[in-house]
Every structure is written in structure tokens, then in C-alpha cells.
Short mmCIF file of C-alpha atoms in Angstrom, two decimals:
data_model
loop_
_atom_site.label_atom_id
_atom_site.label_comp_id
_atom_site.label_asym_id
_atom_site.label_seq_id
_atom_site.Cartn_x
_atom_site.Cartn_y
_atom_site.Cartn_z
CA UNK A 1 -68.83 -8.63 -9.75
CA UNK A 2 -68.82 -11.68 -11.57
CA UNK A 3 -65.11 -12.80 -11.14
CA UNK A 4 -65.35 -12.70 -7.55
CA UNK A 5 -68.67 -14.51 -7.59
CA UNK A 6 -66.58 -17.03 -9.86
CA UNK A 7 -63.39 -17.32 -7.47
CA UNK A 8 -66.11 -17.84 -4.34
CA UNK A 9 -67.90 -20.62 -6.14
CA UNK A 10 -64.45 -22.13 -6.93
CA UNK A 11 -62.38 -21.78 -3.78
CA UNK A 12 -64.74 -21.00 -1.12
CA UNK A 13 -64.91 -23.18 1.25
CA UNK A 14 -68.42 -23.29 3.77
CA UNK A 15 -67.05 -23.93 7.68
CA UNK A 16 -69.76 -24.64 10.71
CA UNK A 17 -71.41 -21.60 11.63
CA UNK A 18 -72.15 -19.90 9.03
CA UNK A 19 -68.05 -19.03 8.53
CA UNK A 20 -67.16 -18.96 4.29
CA UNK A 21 -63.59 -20.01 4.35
CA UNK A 22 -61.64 -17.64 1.23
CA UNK A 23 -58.76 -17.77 2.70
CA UNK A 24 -57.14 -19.13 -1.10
CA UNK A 25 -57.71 -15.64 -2.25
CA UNK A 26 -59.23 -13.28 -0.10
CA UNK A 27 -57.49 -12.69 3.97
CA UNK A 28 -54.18 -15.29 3.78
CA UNK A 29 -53.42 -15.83 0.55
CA UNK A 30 -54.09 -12.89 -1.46
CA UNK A 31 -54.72 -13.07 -5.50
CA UNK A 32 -53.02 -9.28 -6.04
CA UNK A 33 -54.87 -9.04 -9.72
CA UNK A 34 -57.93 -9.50 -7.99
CA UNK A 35 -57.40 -7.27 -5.33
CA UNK A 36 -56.90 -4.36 -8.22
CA UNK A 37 -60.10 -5.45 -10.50
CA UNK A 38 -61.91 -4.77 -7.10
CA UNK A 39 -60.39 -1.71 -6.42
CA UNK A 40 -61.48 -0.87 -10.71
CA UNK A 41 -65.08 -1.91 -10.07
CA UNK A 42 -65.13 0.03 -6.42
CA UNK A 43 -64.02 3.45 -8.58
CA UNK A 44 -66.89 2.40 -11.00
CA UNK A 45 -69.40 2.45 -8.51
CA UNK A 46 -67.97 5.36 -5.96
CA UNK A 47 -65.89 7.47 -8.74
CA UNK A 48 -68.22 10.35 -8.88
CA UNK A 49 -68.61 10.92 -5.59
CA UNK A 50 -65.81 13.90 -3.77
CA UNK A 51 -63.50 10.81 -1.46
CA UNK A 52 -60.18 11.54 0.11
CA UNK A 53 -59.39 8.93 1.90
CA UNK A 54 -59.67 5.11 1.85
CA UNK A 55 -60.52 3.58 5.31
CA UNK A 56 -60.15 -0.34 6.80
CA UNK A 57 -59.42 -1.83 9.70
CA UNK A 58 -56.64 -4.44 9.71
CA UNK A 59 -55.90 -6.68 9.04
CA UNK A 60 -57.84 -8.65 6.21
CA UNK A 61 -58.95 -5.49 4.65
CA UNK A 62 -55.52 -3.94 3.83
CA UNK A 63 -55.00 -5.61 0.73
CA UNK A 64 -57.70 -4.43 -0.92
CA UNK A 65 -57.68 -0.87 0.64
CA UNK A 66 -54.52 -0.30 -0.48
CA UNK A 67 -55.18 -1.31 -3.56
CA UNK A 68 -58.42 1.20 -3.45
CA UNK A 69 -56.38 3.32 -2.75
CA UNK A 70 -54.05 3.50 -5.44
CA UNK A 71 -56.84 3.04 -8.20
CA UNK A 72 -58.39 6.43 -6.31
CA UNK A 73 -54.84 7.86 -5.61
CA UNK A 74 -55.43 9.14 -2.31
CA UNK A 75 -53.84 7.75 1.08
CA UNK A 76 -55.33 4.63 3.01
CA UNK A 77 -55.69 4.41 6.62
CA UNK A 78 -56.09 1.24 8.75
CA UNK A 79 -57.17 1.17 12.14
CA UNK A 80 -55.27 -0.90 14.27
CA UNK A 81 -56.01 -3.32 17.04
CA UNK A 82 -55.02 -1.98 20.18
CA UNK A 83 -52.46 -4.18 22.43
CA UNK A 84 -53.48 -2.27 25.50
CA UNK A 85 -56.32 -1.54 27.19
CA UNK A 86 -54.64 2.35 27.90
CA UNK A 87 -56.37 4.57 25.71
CA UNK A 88 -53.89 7.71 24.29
CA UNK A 89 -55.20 10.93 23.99
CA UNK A 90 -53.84 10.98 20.79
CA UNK A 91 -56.06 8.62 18.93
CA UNK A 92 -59.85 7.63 18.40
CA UNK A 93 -61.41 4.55 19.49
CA UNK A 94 -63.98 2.04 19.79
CA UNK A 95 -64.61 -1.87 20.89
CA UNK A 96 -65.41 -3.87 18.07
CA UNK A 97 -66.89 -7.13 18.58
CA UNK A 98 -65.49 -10.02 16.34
CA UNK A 99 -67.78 -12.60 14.78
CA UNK A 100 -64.94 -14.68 13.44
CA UNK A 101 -63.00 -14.93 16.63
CA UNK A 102 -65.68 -14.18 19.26
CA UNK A 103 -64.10 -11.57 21.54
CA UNK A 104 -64.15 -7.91 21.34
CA UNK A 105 -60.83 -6.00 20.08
CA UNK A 106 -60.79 -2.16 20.84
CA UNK A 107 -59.49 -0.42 18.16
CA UNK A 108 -57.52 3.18 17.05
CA UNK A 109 -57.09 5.57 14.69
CA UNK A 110 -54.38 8.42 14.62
CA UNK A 111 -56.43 11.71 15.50
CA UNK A 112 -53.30 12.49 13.03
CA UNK A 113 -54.84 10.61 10.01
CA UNK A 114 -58.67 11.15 10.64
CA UNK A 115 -59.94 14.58 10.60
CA UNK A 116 -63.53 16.82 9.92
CA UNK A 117 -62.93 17.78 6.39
CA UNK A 118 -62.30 13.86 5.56
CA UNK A 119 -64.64 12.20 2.54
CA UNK A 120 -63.98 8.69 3.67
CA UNK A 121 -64.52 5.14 1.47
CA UNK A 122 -64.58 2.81 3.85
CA UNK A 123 -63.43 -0.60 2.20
CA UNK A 124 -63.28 -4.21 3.71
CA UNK A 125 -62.97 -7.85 2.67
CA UNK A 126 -66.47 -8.78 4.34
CA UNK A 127 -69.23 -7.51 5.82
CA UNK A 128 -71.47 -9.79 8.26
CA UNK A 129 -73.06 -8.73 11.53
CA UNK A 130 -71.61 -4.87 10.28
CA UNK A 131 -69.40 -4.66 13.72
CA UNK A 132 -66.20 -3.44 12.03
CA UNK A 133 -68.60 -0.70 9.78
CA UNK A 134 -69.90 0.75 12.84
CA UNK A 135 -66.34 0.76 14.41
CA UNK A 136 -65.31 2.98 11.73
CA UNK A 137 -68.37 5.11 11.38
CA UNK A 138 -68.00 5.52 15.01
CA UNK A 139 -63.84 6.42 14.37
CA UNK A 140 -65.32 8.74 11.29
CA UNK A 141 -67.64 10.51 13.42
CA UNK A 142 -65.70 10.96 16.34
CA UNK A 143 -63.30 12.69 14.03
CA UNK A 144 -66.20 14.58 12.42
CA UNK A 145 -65.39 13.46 9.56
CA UNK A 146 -68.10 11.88 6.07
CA UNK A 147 -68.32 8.45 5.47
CA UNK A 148 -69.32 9.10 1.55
CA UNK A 149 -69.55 5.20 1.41
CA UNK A 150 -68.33 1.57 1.89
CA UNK A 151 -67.11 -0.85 -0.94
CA UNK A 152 -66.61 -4.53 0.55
CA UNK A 153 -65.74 -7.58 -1.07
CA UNK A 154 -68.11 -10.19 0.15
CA UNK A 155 -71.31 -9.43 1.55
CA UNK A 156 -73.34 -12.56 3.88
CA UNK A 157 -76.63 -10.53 3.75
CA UNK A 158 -78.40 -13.44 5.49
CA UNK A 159 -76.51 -12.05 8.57
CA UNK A 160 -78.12 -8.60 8.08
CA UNK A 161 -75.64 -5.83 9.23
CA UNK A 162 -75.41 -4.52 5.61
CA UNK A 163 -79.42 -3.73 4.96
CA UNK A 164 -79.41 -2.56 9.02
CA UNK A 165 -77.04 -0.54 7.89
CA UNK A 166 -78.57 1.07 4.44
CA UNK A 167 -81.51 1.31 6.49
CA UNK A 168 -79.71 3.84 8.77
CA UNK A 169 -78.35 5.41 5.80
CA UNK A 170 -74.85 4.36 4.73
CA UNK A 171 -74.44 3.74 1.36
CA UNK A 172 -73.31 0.12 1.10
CA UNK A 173 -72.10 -1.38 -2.31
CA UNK A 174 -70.68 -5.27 -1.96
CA UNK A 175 -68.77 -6.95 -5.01
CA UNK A 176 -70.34 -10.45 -3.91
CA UNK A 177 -73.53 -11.08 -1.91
CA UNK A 178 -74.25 -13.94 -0.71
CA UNK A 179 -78.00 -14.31 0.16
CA UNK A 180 -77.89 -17.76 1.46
CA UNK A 181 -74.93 -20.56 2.35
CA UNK A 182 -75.84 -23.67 3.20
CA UNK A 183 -73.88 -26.66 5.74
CA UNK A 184 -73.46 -28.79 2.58
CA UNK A 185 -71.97 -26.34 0.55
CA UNK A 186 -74.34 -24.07 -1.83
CA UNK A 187 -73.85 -20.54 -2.38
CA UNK A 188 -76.67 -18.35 -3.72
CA UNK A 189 -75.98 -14.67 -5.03
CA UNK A 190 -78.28 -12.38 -4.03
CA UNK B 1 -34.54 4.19 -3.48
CA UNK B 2 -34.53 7.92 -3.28
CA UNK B 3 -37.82 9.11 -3.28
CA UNK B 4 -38.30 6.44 -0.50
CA UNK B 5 -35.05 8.34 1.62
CA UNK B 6 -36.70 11.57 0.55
CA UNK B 7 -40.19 11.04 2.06
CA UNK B 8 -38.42 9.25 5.27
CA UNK B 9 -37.06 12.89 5.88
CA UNK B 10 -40.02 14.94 5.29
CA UNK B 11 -42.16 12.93 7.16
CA UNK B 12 -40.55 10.55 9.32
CA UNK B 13 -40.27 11.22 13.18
CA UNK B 14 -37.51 9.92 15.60
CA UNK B 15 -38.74 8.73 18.89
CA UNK B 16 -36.64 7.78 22.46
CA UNK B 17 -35.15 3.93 22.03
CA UNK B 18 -34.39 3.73 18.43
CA UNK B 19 -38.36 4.26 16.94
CA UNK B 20 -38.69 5.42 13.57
CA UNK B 21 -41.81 6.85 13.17
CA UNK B 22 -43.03 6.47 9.89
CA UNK B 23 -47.17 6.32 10.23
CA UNK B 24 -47.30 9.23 7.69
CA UNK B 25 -47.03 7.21 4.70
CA UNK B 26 -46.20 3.71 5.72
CA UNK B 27 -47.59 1.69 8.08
CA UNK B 28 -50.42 3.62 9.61
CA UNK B 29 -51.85 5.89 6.75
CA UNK B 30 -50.02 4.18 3.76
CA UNK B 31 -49.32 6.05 0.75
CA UNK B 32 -50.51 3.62 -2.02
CA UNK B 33 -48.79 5.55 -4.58
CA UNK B 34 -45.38 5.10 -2.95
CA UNK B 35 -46.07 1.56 -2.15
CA UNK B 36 -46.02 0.97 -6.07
CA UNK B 37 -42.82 2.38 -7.08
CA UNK B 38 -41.35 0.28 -4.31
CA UNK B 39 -42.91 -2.98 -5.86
CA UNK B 40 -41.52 -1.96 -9.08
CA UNK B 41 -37.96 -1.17 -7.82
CA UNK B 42 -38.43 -4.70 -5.70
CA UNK B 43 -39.26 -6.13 -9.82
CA UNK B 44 -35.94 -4.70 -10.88
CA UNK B 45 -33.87 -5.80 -8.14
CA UNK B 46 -35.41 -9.29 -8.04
CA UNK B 47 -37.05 -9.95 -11.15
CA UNK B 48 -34.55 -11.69 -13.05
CA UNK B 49 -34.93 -14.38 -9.98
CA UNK B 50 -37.63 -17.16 -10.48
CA UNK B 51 -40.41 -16.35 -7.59
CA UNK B 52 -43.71 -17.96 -7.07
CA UNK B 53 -44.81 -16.48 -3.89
CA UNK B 54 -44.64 -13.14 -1.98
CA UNK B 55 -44.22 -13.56 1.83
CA UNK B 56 -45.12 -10.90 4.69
CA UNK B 57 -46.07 -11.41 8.07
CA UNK B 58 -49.39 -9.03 9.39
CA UNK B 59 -50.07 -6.02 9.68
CA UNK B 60 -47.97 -3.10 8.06
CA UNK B 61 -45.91 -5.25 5.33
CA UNK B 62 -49.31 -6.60 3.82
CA UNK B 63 -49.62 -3.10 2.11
CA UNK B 64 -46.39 -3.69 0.19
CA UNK B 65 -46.58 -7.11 -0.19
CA UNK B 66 -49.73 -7.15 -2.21
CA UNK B 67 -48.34 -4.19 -4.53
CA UNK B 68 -45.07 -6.39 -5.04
CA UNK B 69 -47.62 -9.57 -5.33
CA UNK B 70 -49.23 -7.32 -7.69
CA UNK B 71 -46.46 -6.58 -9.69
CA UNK B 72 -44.55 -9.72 -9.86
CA UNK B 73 -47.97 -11.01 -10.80
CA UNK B 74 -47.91 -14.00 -8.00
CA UNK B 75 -49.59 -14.58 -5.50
CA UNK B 76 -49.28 -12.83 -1.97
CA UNK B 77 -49.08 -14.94 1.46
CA UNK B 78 -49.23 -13.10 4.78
CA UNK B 79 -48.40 -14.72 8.56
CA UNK B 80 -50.95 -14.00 10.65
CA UNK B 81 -50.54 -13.38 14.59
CA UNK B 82 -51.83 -16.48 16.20
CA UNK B 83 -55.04 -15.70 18.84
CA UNK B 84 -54.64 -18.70 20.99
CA UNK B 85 -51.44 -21.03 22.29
CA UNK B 86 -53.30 -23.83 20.81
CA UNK B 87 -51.68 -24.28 17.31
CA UNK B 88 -53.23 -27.39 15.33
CA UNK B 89 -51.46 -29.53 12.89
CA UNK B 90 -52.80 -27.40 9.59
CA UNK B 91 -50.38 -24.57 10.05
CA UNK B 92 -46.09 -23.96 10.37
CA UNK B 93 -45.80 -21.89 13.06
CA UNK B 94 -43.03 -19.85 14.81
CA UNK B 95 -42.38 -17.63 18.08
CA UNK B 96 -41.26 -13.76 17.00
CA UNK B 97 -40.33 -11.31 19.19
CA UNK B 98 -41.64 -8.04 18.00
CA UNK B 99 -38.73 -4.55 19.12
CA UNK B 100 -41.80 -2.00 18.78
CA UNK B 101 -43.86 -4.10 21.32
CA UNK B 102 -41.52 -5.87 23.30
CA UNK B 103 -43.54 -8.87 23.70
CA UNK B 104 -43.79 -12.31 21.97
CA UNK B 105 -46.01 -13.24 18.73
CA UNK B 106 -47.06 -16.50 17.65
CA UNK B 107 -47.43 -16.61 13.89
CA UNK B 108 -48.68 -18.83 11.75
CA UNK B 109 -49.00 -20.11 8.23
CA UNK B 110 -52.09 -22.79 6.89
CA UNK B 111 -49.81 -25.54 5.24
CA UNK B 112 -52.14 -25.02 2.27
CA UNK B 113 -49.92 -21.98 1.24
CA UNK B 114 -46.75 -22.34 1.63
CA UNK B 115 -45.11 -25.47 -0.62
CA UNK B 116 -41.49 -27.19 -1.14
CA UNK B 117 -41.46 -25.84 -4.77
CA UNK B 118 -42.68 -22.29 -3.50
CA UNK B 119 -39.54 -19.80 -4.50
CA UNK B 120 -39.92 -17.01 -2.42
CA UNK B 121 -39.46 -13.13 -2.03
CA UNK B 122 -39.54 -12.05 1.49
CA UNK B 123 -41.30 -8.09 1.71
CA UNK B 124 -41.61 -6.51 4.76
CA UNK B 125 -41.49 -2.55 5.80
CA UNK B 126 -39.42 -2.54 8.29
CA UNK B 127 -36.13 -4.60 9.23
CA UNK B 128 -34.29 -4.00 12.44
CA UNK B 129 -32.79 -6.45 14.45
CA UNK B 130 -34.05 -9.29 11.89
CA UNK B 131 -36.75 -11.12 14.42
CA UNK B 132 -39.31 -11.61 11.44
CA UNK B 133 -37.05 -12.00 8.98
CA UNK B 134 -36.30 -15.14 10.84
CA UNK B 135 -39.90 -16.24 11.64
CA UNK B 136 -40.50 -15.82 8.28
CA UNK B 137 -37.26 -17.87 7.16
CA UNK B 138 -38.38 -21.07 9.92
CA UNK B 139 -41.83 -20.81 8.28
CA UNK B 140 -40.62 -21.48 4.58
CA UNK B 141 -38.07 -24.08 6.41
CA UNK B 142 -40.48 -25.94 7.72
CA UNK B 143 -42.25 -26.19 4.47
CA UNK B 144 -39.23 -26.74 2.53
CA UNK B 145 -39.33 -24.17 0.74
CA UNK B 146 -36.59 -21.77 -0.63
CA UNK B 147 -36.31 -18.32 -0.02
CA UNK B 148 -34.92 -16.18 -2.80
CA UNK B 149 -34.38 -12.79 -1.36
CA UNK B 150 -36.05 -10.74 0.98
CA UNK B 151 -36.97 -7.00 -0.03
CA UNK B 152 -37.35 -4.24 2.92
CA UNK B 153 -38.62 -0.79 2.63
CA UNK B 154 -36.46 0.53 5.59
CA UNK B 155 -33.61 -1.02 7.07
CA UNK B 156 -32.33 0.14 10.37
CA UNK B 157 -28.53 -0.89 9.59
CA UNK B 158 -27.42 0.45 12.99
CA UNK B 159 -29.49 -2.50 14.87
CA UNK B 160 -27.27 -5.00 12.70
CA UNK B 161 -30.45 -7.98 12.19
CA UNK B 162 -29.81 -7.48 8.34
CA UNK B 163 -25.85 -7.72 8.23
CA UNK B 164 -26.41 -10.95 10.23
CA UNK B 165 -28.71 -12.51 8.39
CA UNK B 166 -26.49 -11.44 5.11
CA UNK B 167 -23.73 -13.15 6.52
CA UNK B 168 -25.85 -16.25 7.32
CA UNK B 169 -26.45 -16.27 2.98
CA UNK B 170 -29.77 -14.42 2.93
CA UNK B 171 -30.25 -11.75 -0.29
CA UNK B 172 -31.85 -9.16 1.40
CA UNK B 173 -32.30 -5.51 -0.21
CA UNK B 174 -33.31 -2.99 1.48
CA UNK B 175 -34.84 0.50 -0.27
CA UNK B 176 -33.73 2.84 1.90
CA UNK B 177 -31.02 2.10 4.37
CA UNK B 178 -30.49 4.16 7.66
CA UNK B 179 -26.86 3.88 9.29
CA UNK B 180 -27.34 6.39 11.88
CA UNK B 181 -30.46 8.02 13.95
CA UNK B 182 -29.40 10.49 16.46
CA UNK B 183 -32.21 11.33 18.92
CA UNK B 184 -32.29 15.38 17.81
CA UNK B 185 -33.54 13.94 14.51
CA UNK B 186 -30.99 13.43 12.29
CA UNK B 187 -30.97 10.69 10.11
CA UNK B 188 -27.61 8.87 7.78
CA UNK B 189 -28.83 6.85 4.89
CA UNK B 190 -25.93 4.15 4.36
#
């Protein structure tokens, strides 16, 4: 998607590590117009398929879930990040490592809001290592439910989660991916 | 709003110590259709004001926020909940208690986003006894920057934060308004 391409090479910013910084528009301040032309070209790309339900994991990912969401009309569901190590019966969950932050948050669904007969979109604002996909694949399946497919923002495909990932047969479709980043500053589209 | 009271009484569950239990449609599965019309009633209670900015704090207002964002066309600026006591001189940061949790949240804002020209709407879903309300007031203080009005999706009247932060000059407007929860389930709009 060539605007978001456009707003990376504009206000991305390349941190040590292998971290791209889009915090201008993406996960702290959030453009809202281009949070809905995503959620357009993610209903381009996934509108013929049967999807009920829009799925994220907070927080970064709600804006543009909910905006999925809306452009889909059918409800959103975040998982949250659990504040204590005591499990409910009532939910689903799984430990989802953190590349970002470097520990390991466990996090919950509702058994309320995730159920077998769900066609599930998962959307996000990135997709590196793939931890938080197979957090909610695990959440999906637990549930019994389909993951029909996953719409994120910005893919860093040098990190290889997403092609593990298609290789193990979700169907993965990323608005912006980035095949290389270098220290000094240079971002290549795959 | 009454389509907002409406779907508070279909759906929304009273728990022991003054929860409202709203994860139907608002801040655990989220409702994106709903979350619209309240940006738009938000637009015609604040839109003949001059805003710049739309302020939440993370997780559950960020779904409203961006809609209002969205709708106001400006952009959308969420605290985030601080990971480590070590705050560095890039961000405005405040202590807020949190009612649901009963524990302590730092929250932070990069000094990149918030401005002493930013006008700003406050949107949040919940507002009880008015802890983020003020977080999110010290935040834009810090900055220098004014804060317009503040627009809630449910207001628990009964746990008075709003009336005292009215008193103290803040616009706030709340969408639906409860006066009275009784613990057999009964709920007083205002």
C-alpha cells in the first residue's frame, strides 16, 4: 500500500536493533484517516472471504482493528495482557514473548467473545518474529475457532515470522514490507 | 446518547463493588459500529470548539478515540502504561491509580506529541472517580497545553470524579450517564 510505504519513508524512524520507530503515525500517535484507508485496502484483499470477527491483541493494534472492523461491520476483539499470573476458567490464554520489550506477557481472551463457529481476521500494526500471531492462533484454536487470515500494517520480513508462518499455512497479507532496514537509515520494500 | 443507554441495558452486567461490566460491546469485544455514532455525537457536542488533538490513555479508550480522531479529522494521541520506574527526559509522565485494578500506573507521553498550541478533546470510555481524567489533565499541563473538553462514553455519576472535576472548570460530557447501580441490576441513567 503505497501511502503507508510513503508515511514509513517519511516518519519512520530506524532505532538500534533492528526496532523501526512509527510511533508519529502508527502505535502513539495515531493518523485516524490512515488507520481507515488500511482498514479499505484490508476489505480489498480479505472481502470475499466468510469473516466474523476482527481479532488483535492490545494495545498497538486496536486502532486499526477497530477500524477493520467497522469497514467489515462486524465486532472486534482484543486480547488483553493479563495483570496476574491466576489464570480464570473463564478465558483462553497463552504467553507471548515480546520482541519490543523483551519479556513475556501472558495473555486472555473472553471464552465469551471467542467461540468454534468464529471466521476470524486477525489484524495488527506489525508483524516481526510472528509471537503475537501465534498467540492468537493459539487463542483461535483453543476456542476452535478459523483464522480465515491476518491483515497487518508493517511487515519486517527480514525477521522471518511472516514467511514461517505462510509456510505453515496462514494466509498473511502486510500493507508494508520491509525486506531490509539498515543502522543508517534505508528502507527497502520488499 | 440513547442508543448508547439502550445497549448499556441489554448487555451490560453489574458486578459486587460498583463494576460495570460492559466487555460486550465496549472495551473487550468493541462494537465498531457503536463506537462511530459516539464520535459523531462527540463532533456535535464539541465541534464548534477549535481541537487539534484527541487524547486517551491505553487500552479500552483507544477504540473511541481513533473513531473521534477519525471524525474530527485530527490526529489521535494515546498514554501508554509505562513498563519500567525509569522514566527518561523524552516523555511527561504521571502516577494514576486505576478503581478496576486497584493498583498504581505510570503513564506516559513522548514530548514529541503533545505541544503548548495542542487544543485538546479528552475521550475515554469510562469515567468514575476521575483518576485518568486527571493524569490525562497533568500530562497536557505539563506540556502547556489546553484542554478543551473531555468526552466519556459512560459516566458513573454516583462515584462523583466527574462533578469534581466540573466544578474544578473542566467541560466534560458524558454519553450516557448512570446515577444509580443497585447490585440486583438495576441501573438510573441521570
Amino acid at each position: 500500500m503505497k501511502a503507508l510505504e510513503d508515511r514509513i519513508l517519511k516518519d519512520g524512524v530506524i532505532k538500534p536493533g533492528g526496532i523501526l520507530k512509527v510511533d508519529n503515525f502508527l502505535n502513539h500517535q495515531i493518523d485516524p484517516a490512515l488507520m481507515y484507508d488500511m482498514a479499505v485496502e484490508l476489505k480489498r484483499l480479505f472481502g470475499d472471504r466468510e469473516i466474523n470477527k476482527i481479532l488483535t491483541v492490545e494495545s498497538s493494534g486496536i486502532a486499526i482493528a477497530i477500524m477493520t472492523g467497522y469497514v467489515f461491520n462486524c465486532p472486534m476483539v482484543f486480547a488483553k495482557k493479563s495483570k496476574s499470573k491466576n489464570i480464570s476458567d473463564d478465558v483462553y490464554s497463552v504467553e507471548v514473548p515480546s520482541f519490543t520489550h523483551g519479556n513475556v506477557n501472558t495473555v486472555v481472551i473472553s471464552k465469551e467473545y471467542l467461540h468454534e463457529n468464529d471466521k476470524i481476521l486477525i489484524v495488527d500494526d506489525f508483524l516481526a518474529t510472528g509471537a503475537a500471531l501465534i498467540g492468537l492462533r493459539s487463542l483461535a484454536a483453543q476456542a476452535g475457532a478459523e483464522i480465515v487470515g491476518a491483515g497487518i500494517a508493517v511487515e519486517k520480513v527480514f525477521q522471518g515470522g511472516g514467511n514461517k508462518l505462510r509456510a505453515e499455512g496462514m494466509d498473511i497479507k502486510s500493507l508494508a514490507a520491509i525486506s531490509e532496514m539498515t543502522d543508517d537509515g534505508k528502507i527497502t520494500f520488499a
